[in-house]
């Protein structure tokens, strides 16, 4: 039996080129993409993430906004659940000495369009796909913090757009507190 020979002599220009071996791979997707999560998977993931934040809020939440009408906000980083869905946990703190009640539909996500000077031109509501909260009927006791897990379908944003979370309480419904989501510019 003879050994396989290189077709080119050792001193030729082609001798330094590495020879490759090829094989057939089973039919698999070569594009790595997350599959869409089911509603039950979204619920389970949201509850787990919410529990993590409840165990250690200082570790997971960002800085608190300045107080406005007795409310302060803090947000987690955005979590990609799949190609379409995003999750954010919002902490809402009552910094007053009286009970506060959130307006129905709060917290709300909005897409805000800004002009070149940073002034708001247009806001549009972003639908929330799933909501899990620790607030009983929107009630915030004095000095307490409630947490809200929001899952939304990630929109395509323009260069002058960002996503904001907006929260209003019933005694100041016309002056909601808001904060930009991390990662939305």
JSON list of C-alpha atoms in Angstrom, two decimals:
[
{"chain": "A", "resi": 1, "resn": "UNK", "atom": "CA", "xyz": [0.00, 0.00, 0.00]},
{"chain": "A", "resi": 2, "resn": "UNK", "atom": "CA", "xyz": [1.39, 3.40, -0.90]},
{"chain": "A", "resi": 3, "resn": "UNK", "atom": "CA", "xyz": [1.02, 6.56, 1.15]},
{"chain": "A", "resi": 4, "resn": "UNK", "atom": "CA", "xyz": [-1.06, 9.39, -0.27]},
{"chain": "A", "resi": 5, "resn": "UNK", "atom": "CA", "xyz": [1.10, 11.92, -2.00]},
{"chain": "A", "resi": 6, "resn": "UNK", "atom": "CA", "xyz": [0.71, 15.60, -2.32]},
{"chain": "A", "resi": 7, "resn": "UNK", "atom": "CA", "xyz": [0.18, 16.52, -5.96]},
{"chain": "A", "resi": 8, "resn": "UNK", "atom": "CA", "xyz": [2.63, 19.42, -5.62]},
{"chain": "A", "resi": 9, "resn": "UNK", "atom": "CA", "xyz": [6.33, 19.12, -4.85]},
{"chain": "A", "resi": 10, "resn": "UNK", "atom": "CA", "xyz": [7.37, 20.45, -1.38]},
{"chain": "A", "resi": 11, "resn": "UNK", "atom": "CA", "xyz": [9.05, 23.56, -2.81]},
{"chain": "A", "resi": 12, "resn": "UNK", "atom": "CA", "xyz": [6.07, 24.77, -4.88]},
{"chain": "A", "resi": 13, "resn": "UNK", "atom": "CA", "xyz": [3.85, 27.76, -3.99]},
{"chain": "A", "resi": 14, "resn": "UNK", "atom": "CA", "xyz": [0.83, 25.48, -3.41]},
{"chain": "A", "resi": 15, "resn": "UNK", "atom": "CA", "xyz": [2.63, 23.30, -0.83]},
{"chain": "A", "resi": 16, "resn": "UNK", "atom": "CA", "xyz": [1.95, 25.84, 1.95]},
{"chain": "A", "resi": 17, "resn": "UNK", "atom": "CA", "xyz": [-1.80, 25.82, 1.36]},
{"chain": "A", "resi": 18, "resn": "UNK", "atom": "CA", "xyz": [-3.64, 23.74, 3.93]},
{"chain": "A", "resi": 19, "resn": "UNK", "atom": "CA", "xyz": [-5.72, 20.93, 2.55]},
{"chain": "A", "resi": 20, "resn": "UNK", "atom": "CA", "xyz": [-9.31, 20.77, 3.77]},
{"chain": "A", "resi": 21, "resn": "UNK", "atom": "CA", "xyz": [-11.53, 17.84, 4.55]},
{"chain": "A", "resi": 22, "resn": "UNK", "atom": "CA", "xyz": [-15.27, 18.08, 3.97]},
{"chain": "A", "resi": 23, "resn": "UNK", "atom": "CA", "xyz": [-18.09, 16.10, 5.48]},
{"chain": "A", "resi": 24, "resn": "UNK", "atom": "CA", "xyz": [-21.85, 16.01, 5.21]},
{"chain": "A", "resi": 25, "resn": "UNK", "atom": "CA", "xyz": [-23.63, 17.53, 8.19]},
{"chain": "A", "resi": 26, "resn": "UNK", "atom": "CA", "xyz": [-27.12, 16.49, 9.19]},
{"chain": "A", "resi": 27, "resn": "UNK", "atom": "CA", "xyz": [-29.91, 18.85, 8.21]},
{"chain": "A", "resi": 28, "resn": "UNK", "atom": "CA", "xyz": [-29.80, 21.47, 10.94]},
{"chain": "A", "resi": 29, "resn": "UNK", "atom": "CA", "xyz": [-30.56, 25.16, 10.97]},
{"chain": "A", "resi": 30, "resn": "UNK", "atom": "CA", "xyz": [-27.35, 27.09, 10.73]},
{"chain": "A", "resi": 31, "resn": "UNK", "atom": "CA", "xyz": [-28.96, 30.39, 11.68]},
{"chain": "A", "resi": 32, "resn": "UNK", "atom": "CA", "xyz": [-29.05, 30.75, 15.44]},
{"chain": "A", "resi": 33, "resn": "UNK", "atom": "CA", "xyz": [-32.36, 32.30, 16.43]},
{"chain": "A", "resi": 34, "resn": "UNK", "atom": "CA", "xyz": [-34.55, 31.99, 19.48]},
{"chain": "A", "resi": 35, "resn": "UNK", "atom": "CA", "xyz": [-37.91, 30.42, 18.83]},
{"chain": "A", "resi": 36, "resn": "UNK", "atom": "CA", "xyz": [-41.01, 32.31, 19.87]},
{"chain": "A", "resi": 37, "resn": "UNK", "atom": "CA", "xyz": [-41.95, 31.70, 23.48]},
{"chain": "A", "resi": 38, "resn": "UNK", "atom": "CA", "xyz": [-45.40, 30.40, 24.37]},
{"chain": "A", "resi": 39, "resn": "UNK", "atom": "CA", "xyz": [-47.66, 32.34, 26.73]},
{"chain": "A", "resi": 40, "resn": "UNK", "atom": "CA", "xyz": [-46.94, 29.88, 29.54]},
{"chain": "A", "resi": 41, "resn": "UNK", "atom": "CA", "xyz": [-43.17, 30.22, 29.00]},
{"chain": "A", "resi": 42, "resn": "UNK", "atom": "CA", "xyz": [-43.49, 34.02, 29.06]},
{"chain": "A", "resi": 43, "resn": "UNK", "atom": "CA", "xyz": [-45.47, 33.80, 32.31]},
{"chain": "A", "resi": 44, "resn": "UNK", "atom": "CA", "xyz": [-42.96, 31.44, 33.92]},
{"chain": "A", "resi": 45, "resn": "UNK", "atom": "CA", "xyz": [-39.95, 33.55, 32.85]},
{"chain": "A", "resi": 46, "resn": "UNK", "atom": "CA", "xyz": [-41.61, 36.79, 33.98]},
{"chain": "A", "resi": 47, "resn": "UNK", "atom": "CA", "xyz": [-42.47, 35.33, 37.38]},
{"chain": "A", "resi": 48, "resn": "UNK", "atom": "CA", "xyz": [-38.92, 34.01, 37.84]},
{"chain": "A", "resi": 49, "resn": "UNK", "atom": "CA", "xyz": [-37.38, 37.37, 36.90]},
{"chain": "A", "resi": 50, "resn": "UNK", "atom": "CA", "xyz": [-39.85, 39.21, 39.17]},
{"chain": "A", "resi": 51, "resn": "UNK", "atom": "CA", "xyz": [-38.93, 36.87, 42.06]},
{"chain": "A", "resi": 52, "resn": "UNK", "atom": "CA", "xyz": [-35.22, 37.59, 41.45]},
{"chain": "A", "resi": 53, "resn": "UNK", "atom": "CA", "xyz": [-35.88, 41.34, 41.68]},
{"chain": "A", "resi": 54, "resn": "UNK", "atom": "CA", "xyz": [-37.99, 40.90, 44.84]},
{"chain": "A", "resi": 55, "resn": "UNK", "atom": "CA", "xyz": [-35.16, 38.95, 46.51]},
{"chain": "A", "resi": 56, "resn": "UNK", "atom": "CA", "xyz": [-32.51, 41.57, 45.75]},
{"chain": "A", "resi": 57, "resn": "UNK", "atom": "CA", "xyz": [-33.91, 44.86, 44.36]},
{"chain": "A", "resi": 58, "resn": "UNK", "atom": "CA", "xyz": [-30.62, 46.76, 44.79]},
{"chain": "A", "resi": 59, "resn": "UNK", "atom": "CA", "xyz": [-28.82, 44.25, 42.58]},
{"chain": "A", "resi": 60, "resn": "UNK", "atom": "CA", "xyz": [-31.35, 44.27, 39.73]},
{"chain": "A", "resi": 61, "resn": "UNK", "atom": "CA", "xyz": [-32.89, 47.75, 39.68]},
{"chain": "A", "resi": 62, "resn": "UNK", "atom": "CA", "xyz": [-31.21, 50.89, 38.40]},
{"chain": "A", "resi": 63, "resn": "UNK", "atom": "CA", "xyz": [-31.15, 54.26, 40.12]},
{"chain": "A", "resi": 64, "resn": "UNK", "atom": "CA", "xyz": [-34.44, 55.72, 41.33]},
{"chain": "A", "resi": 65, "resn": "UNK", "atom": "CA", "xyz": [-35.91, 58.75, 39.56]},
{"chain": "A", "resi": 66, "resn": "UNK", "atom": "CA", "xyz": [-36.45, 61.93, 41.54]},
{"chain": "A", "resi": 67, "resn": "UNK", "atom": "CA", "xyz": [-39.81, 61.89, 43.34]},
{"chain": "A", "resi": 68, "resn": "UNK", "atom": "CA", "xyz": [-42.81, 63.35, 41.49]},
{"chain": "A", "resi": 69, "resn": "UNK", "atom": "CA", "xyz": [-46.18, 63.61, 43.26]},
{"chain": "A", "resi": 70, "resn": "UNK", "atom": "CA", "xyz": [-45.11, 60.94, 45.72]},
{"chain": "A", "resi": 71, "resn": "UNK", "atom": "CA", "xyz": [-43.88, 58.37, 43.17]},
{"chain": "A", "resi": 72, "resn": "UNK", "atom": "CA", "xyz": [-40.37, 57.21, 42.29]},
{"chain": "A", "resi": 73, "resn": "UNK", "atom": "CA", "xyz": [-39.43, 54.77, 39.50]},
{"chain": "A", "resi": 74, "resn": "UNK", "atom": "CA", "xyz": [-36.61, 52.32, 39.00]},
{"chain": "A", "resi": 75, "resn": "UNK", "atom": "CA", "xyz": [-36.16, 49.91, 36.08]},
{"chain": "A", "resi": 76, "resn": "UNK", "atom": "CA", "xyz": [-34.22, 46.76, 35.32]},
{"chain": "A", "resi": 77, "resn": "UNK", "atom": "CA", "xyz": [-32.32, 46.28, 32.10]},
{"chain": "A", "resi": 78, "resn": "UNK", "atom": "CA", "xyz": [-34.40, 45.01, 29.20]},
{"chain": "A", "resi": 79, "resn": "UNK", "atom": "CA", "xyz": [-34.37, 41.21, 28.85]},
{"chain": "A", "resi": 80, "resn": "UNK", "atom": "CA", "xyz": [-34.76, 39.65, 25.38]},
{"chain": "A", "resi": 81, "resn": "UNK", "atom": "CA", "xyz": [-37.17, 36.73, 25.76]},
{"chain": "A", "resi": 82, "resn": "UNK", "atom": "CA", "xyz": [-37.15, 35.81, 22.07]},
{"chain": "A", "resi": 83, "resn": "UNK", "atom": "CA", "xyz": [-36.83, 37.55, 18.72]},
{"chain": "A", "resi": 84, "resn": "UNK", "atom": "CA", "xyz": [-39.95, 39.67, 19.34]},
{"chain": "A", "resi": 85, "resn": "UNK", "atom": "CA", "xyz": [-40.66, 39.91, 23.07]},
{"chain": "A", "resi": 86, "resn": "UNK", "atom": "CA", "xyz": [-38.88, 42.01, 25.68]},
{"chain": "A", "resi": 87, "resn": "UNK", "atom": "CA", "xyz": [-39.25, 42.01, 29.48]},
{"chain": "A", "resi": 88, "resn": "UNK", "atom": "CA", "xyz": [-38.64, 44.85, 31.91]},
{"chain": "A", "resi": 89, "resn": "UNK", "atom": "CA", "xyz": [-39.33, 44.99, 35.66]},
{"chain": "A", "resi": 90, "resn": "UNK", "atom": "CA", "xyz": [-40.46, 48.34, 37.06]},
{"chain": "A", "resi": 91, "resn": "UNK", "atom": "CA", "xyz": [-40.22, 49.30, 40.73]},
{"chain": "A", "resi": 92, "resn": "UNK", "atom": "CA", "xyz": [-42.68, 51.99, 41.86]},
{"chain": "A", "resi": 93, "resn": "UNK", "atom": "CA", "xyz": [-42.10, 53.49, 45.30]},
{"chain": "A", "resi": 94, "resn": "UNK", "atom": "CA", "xyz": [-44.56, 55.58, 47.34]},
{"chain": "A", "resi": 95, "resn": "UNK", "atom": "CA", "xyz": [-42.45, 58.23, 49.07]},
{"chain": "A", "resi": 96, "resn": "UNK", "atom": "CA", "xyz": [-45.40, 59.85, 50.88]},
{"chain": "A", "resi": 97, "resn": "UNK", "atom": "CA", "xyz": [-47.01, 59.13, 54.24]},
{"chain": "A", "resi": 98, "resn": "UNK", "atom": "CA", "xyz": [-50.42, 58.33, 52.72]},
{"chain": "A", "resi": 99, "resn": "UNK", "atom": "CA", "xyz": [-51.86, 55.64, 50.48]},
{"chain": "A", "resi": 100, "resn": "UNK", "atom": "CA", "xyz": [-51.59, 56.21, 46.74]},
{"chain": "A", "resi": 101, "resn": "UNK", "atom": "CA", "xyz": [-53.49, 54.40, 44.02]},
{"chain": "A", "resi": 102, "resn": "UNK", "atom": "CA", "xyz": [-52.19, 54.02, 40.47]},
{"chain": "A", "resi": 103, "resn": "UNK", "atom": "CA", "xyz": [-54.45, 55.10, 37.62]},
{"chain": "A", "resi": 104, "resn": "UNK", "atom": "CA", "xyz": [-56.01, 52.14, 35.82]},
{"chain": "A", "resi": 105, "resn": "UNK", "atom": "CA", "xyz": [-53.68, 51.09, 32.98]},
{"chain": "A", "resi": 106, "resn": "UNK", "atom": "CA", "xyz": [-50.55, 52.27, 34.81]},
{"chain": "A", "resi": 107, "resn": "UNK", "atom": "CA", "xyz": [-47.74, 51.57, 34.25]},
{"chain": "A", "resi": 108, "resn": "UNK", "atom": "CA", "xyz": [-47.92, 52.21, 30.53]},
{"chain": "A", "resi": 109, "resn": "UNK", "atom": "CA", "xyz": [-45.27, 51.96, 27.83]},
{"chain": "A", "resi": 110, "resn": "UNK", "atom": "CA", "xyz": [-45.06, 54.70, 25.21]},
{"chain": "A", "resi": 111, "resn": "UNK", "atom": "CA", "xyz": [-42.98, 55.33, 22.12]},
{"chain": "A", "resi": 112, "resn": "UNK", "atom": "CA", "xyz": [-41.82, 58.92, 22.26]},
{"chain": "A", "resi": 113, "resn": "UNK", "atom": "CA", "xyz": [-40.71, 60.77, 19.12]},
{"chain": "A", "resi": 114, "resn": "UNK", "atom": "CA", "xyz": [-38.38, 63.72, 19.71]},
{"chain": "A", "resi": 115, "resn": "UNK", "atom": "CA", "xyz": [-37.25, 66.61, 17.54]},
{"chain": "A", "resi": 116, "resn": "UNK", "atom": "CA", "xyz": [-33.57, 67.46, 17.03]},
{"chain": "A", "resi": 117, "resn": "UNK", "atom": "CA", "xyz": [-33.58, 69.55, 20.23]},
{"chain": "A", "resi": 118, "resn": "UNK", "atom": "CA", "xyz": [-35.00, 66.71, 22.36]},
{"chain": "A", "resi": 119, "resn": "UNK", "atom": "CA", "xyz": [-38.54, 68.11, 22.60]},
{"chain": "A", "resi": 120, "resn": "UNK", "atom": "CA", "xyz": [-41.38, 65.59, 22.46]},
{"chain": "A", "resi": 121, "resn": "UNK", "atom": "CA", "xyz": [-43.29, 65.70, 19.17]},
{"chain": "A", "resi": 122, "resn": "UNK", "atom": "CA", "xyz": [-45.48, 62.62, 19.45]},
{"chain": "A", "resi": 123, "resn": "UNK", "atom": "CA", "xyz": [-46.19, 59.80, 21.86]},
{"chain": "A", "resi": 124, "resn": "UNK", "atom": "CA", "xyz": [-48.00, 56.58, 21.06]},
{"chain": "A", "resi": 125, "resn": "UNK", "atom": "CA", "xyz": [-49.00, 53.77, 23.37]},
{"chain": "A", "resi": 126, "resn": "UNK", "atom": "CA", "xyz": [-47.12, 50.46, 23.11]},
{"chain": "A", "resi": 127, "resn": "UNK", "atom": "CA", "xyz": [-49.26, 47.39, 23.80]},
{"chain": "A", "resi": 128, "resn": "UNK", "atom": "CA", "xyz": [-48.26, 45.29, 26.79]},
{"chain": "A", "resi": 129, "resn": "UNK", "atom": "CA", "xyz": [-48.45, 41.58, 26.00]},
{"chain": "A", "resi": 130, "resn": "UNK", "atom": "CA", "xyz": [-48.16, 40.32, 29.59]},
{"chain": "A", "resi": 131, "resn": "UNK", "atom": "CA", "xyz": [-48.26, 42.02, 33.00]},
{"chain": "A", "resi": 132, "resn": "UNK", "atom": "CA", "xyz": [-47.46, 40.57, 36.42]},
{"chain": "A", "resi": 133, "resn": "UNK", "atom": "CA", "xyz": [-47.57, 42.80, 39.50]},
{"chain": "A", "resi": 134, "resn": "UNK", "atom": "CA", "xyz": [-47.24, 42.80, 43.27]},
{"chain": "A", "resi": 135, "resn": "UNK", "atom": "CA", "xyz": [-49.70, 45.72, 43.59]},
{"chain": "A", "resi": 136, "resn": "UNK", "atom": "CA", "xyz": [-53.19, 44.80, 44.78]},
{"chain": "A", "resi": 137, "resn": "UNK", "atom": "CA", "xyz": [-55.59, 46.85, 42.64]},
{"chain": "A", "resi": 138, "resn": "UNK", "atom": "CA", "xyz": [-52.90, 49.50, 42.13]},
{"chain": "A", "resi": 139, "resn": "UNK", "atom": "CA", "xyz": [-52.61, 50.37, 45.83]},
{"chain": "A", "resi": 140, "resn": "UNK", "atom": "CA", "xyz": [-49.28, 51.63, 47.15]},
{"chain": "A", "resi": 141, "resn": "UNK", "atom": "CA", "xyz": [-49.00, 51.86, 50.93]},
{"chain": "A", "resi": 142, "resn": "UNK", "atom": "CA", "xyz": [-46.89, 54.67, 52.47]},
{"chain": "A", "resi": 143, "resn": "UNK", "atom": "CA", "xyz": [-43.18, 53.99, 51.98]},
{"chain": "A", "resi": 144, "resn": "UNK", "atom": "CA", "xyz": [-43.81, 50.74, 50.09]},
{"chain": "A", "resi": 145, "resn": "UNK", "atom": "CA", "xyz": [-42.59, 49.59, 46.70]},
{"chain": "A", "resi": 146, "resn": "UNK", "atom": "CA", "xyz": [-44.56, 47.58, 44.16]},
{"chain": "A", "resi": 147, "resn": "UNK", "atom": "CA", "xyz": [-43.05, 45.72, 41.25]},
{"chain": "A", "resi": 148, "resn": "UNK", "atom": "CA", "xyz": [-44.44, 45.22, 37.75]},
{"chain": "A", "resi": 149, "resn": "UNK", "atom": "CA", "xyz": [-43.13, 42.78, 35.12]},
{"chain": "A", "resi": 150, "resn": "UNK", "atom": "CA", "xyz": [-44.04, 44.03, 31.64]},
{"chain": "A", "resi": 151, "resn": "UNK", "atom": "CA", "xyz": [-43.63, 42.00, 28.46]},
{"chain": "A", "resi": 152, "resn": "UNK", "atom": "CA", "xyz": [-44.02, 43.86, 25.18]},
{"chain": "A", "resi": 153, "resn": "UNK", "atom": "CA", "xyz": [-43.38, 43.25, 21.51]},
{"chain": "A", "resi": 154, "resn": "UNK", "atom": "CA", "xyz": [-40.21, 45.12, 20.57]},
{"chain": "A", "resi": 155, "resn": "UNK", "atom": "CA", "xyz": [-41.00, 47.86, 18.06]},
{"chain": "A", "resi": 156, "resn": "UNK", "atom": "CA", "xyz": [-38.72, 49.09, 15.31]},
{"chain": "A", "resi": 157, "resn": "UNK", "atom": "CA", "xyz": [-37.58, 52.52, 16.45]},
{"chain": "A", "resi": 158, "resn": "UNK", "atom": "CA", "xyz": [-36.39, 55.51, 14.47]},
{"chain": "A", "resi": 159, "resn": "UNK", "atom": "CA", "xyz": [-33.27, 57.44, 15.44]},
{"chain": "A", "resi": 160, "resn": "UNK", "atom": "CA", "xyz": [-35.35, 60.07, 17.28]},
{"chain": "A", "resi": 161, "resn": "UNK", "atom": "CA", "xyz": [-37.57, 57.62, 19.15]},
{"chain": "A", "resi": 162, "resn": "UNK", "atom": "CA", "xyz": [-37.34, 55.95, 22.54]},
{"chain": "A", "resi": 163, "resn": "UNK", "atom": "CA", "xyz": [-39.53, 53.82, 24.78]},
{"chain": "A", "resi": 164, "resn": "UNK", "atom": "CA", "xyz": [-40.68, 55.35, 28.06]},
{"chain": "A", "resi": 165, "resn": "UNK", "atom": "CA", "xyz": [-42.54, 53.87, 31.00]},
{"chain": "A", "resi": 166, "resn": "UNK", "atom": "CA", "xyz": [-45.22, 56.22, 32.31]},
{"chain": "A", "resi": 167, "resn": "UNK", "atom": "CA", "xyz": [-46.91, 55.90, 35.72]},
{"chain": "A", "resi": 168, "resn": "UNK", "atom": "CA", "xyz": [-49.70, 58.10, 37.09]},
{"chain": "A", "resi": 169, "resn": "UNK", "atom": "CA", "xyz": [-51.43, 58.07, 40.44]},
{"chain": "A", "resi": 170, "resn": "UNK", "atom": "CA", "xyz": [-55.07, 59.05, 40.96]},
{"chain": "A", "resi": 171, "resn": "UNK", "atom": "CA", "xyz": [-54.30, 62.33, 42.82]},
{"chain": "A", "resi": 172, "resn": "UNK", "atom": "CA", "xyz": [-52.02, 63.57, 40.00]},
{"chain": "A", "resi": 173, "resn": "UNK", "atom": "CA", "xyz": [-53.30, 61.79, 36.89]},
{"chain": "A", "resi": 174, "resn": "UNK", "atom": "CA", "xyz": [-52.37, 64.75, 34.68]},
{"chain": "A", "resi": 175, "resn": "UNK", "atom": "CA", "xyz": [-48.72, 64.73, 35.80]},
{"chain": "A", "resi": 176, "resn": "UNK", "atom": "CA", "xyz": [-47.33, 61.20, 35.42]},
{"chain": "A", "resi": 177, "resn": "UNK", "atom": "CA", "xyz": [-43.79, 60.23, 36.29]},
{"chain": "A", "resi": 178, "resn": "UNK", "atom": "CA", "xyz": [-41.77, 58.64, 33.48]},
{"chain": "A", "resi": 179, "resn": "UNK", "atom": "CA", "xyz": [-38.41, 57.10, 32.72]},
{"chain": "A", "resi": 180, "resn": "UNK", "atom": "CA", "xyz": [-36.71, 55.89, 29.53]},
{"chain": "A", "resi": 181, "resn": "UNK", "atom": "CA", "xyz": [-36.11, 52.16, 29.23]},
{"chain": "A", "resi": 182, "resn": "UNK", "atom": "CA", "xyz": [-32.42, 51.18, 29.22]},
{"chain": "A", "resi": 183, "resn": "UNK", "atom": "CA", "xyz": [-31.36, 50.14, 25.76]},
{"chain": "A", "resi": 184, "resn": "UNK", "atom": "CA", "xyz": [-33.99, 52.18, 23.94]},
{"chain": "A", "resi": 185, "resn": "UNK", "atom": "CA", "xyz": [-31.65, 55.19, 23.49]}
]
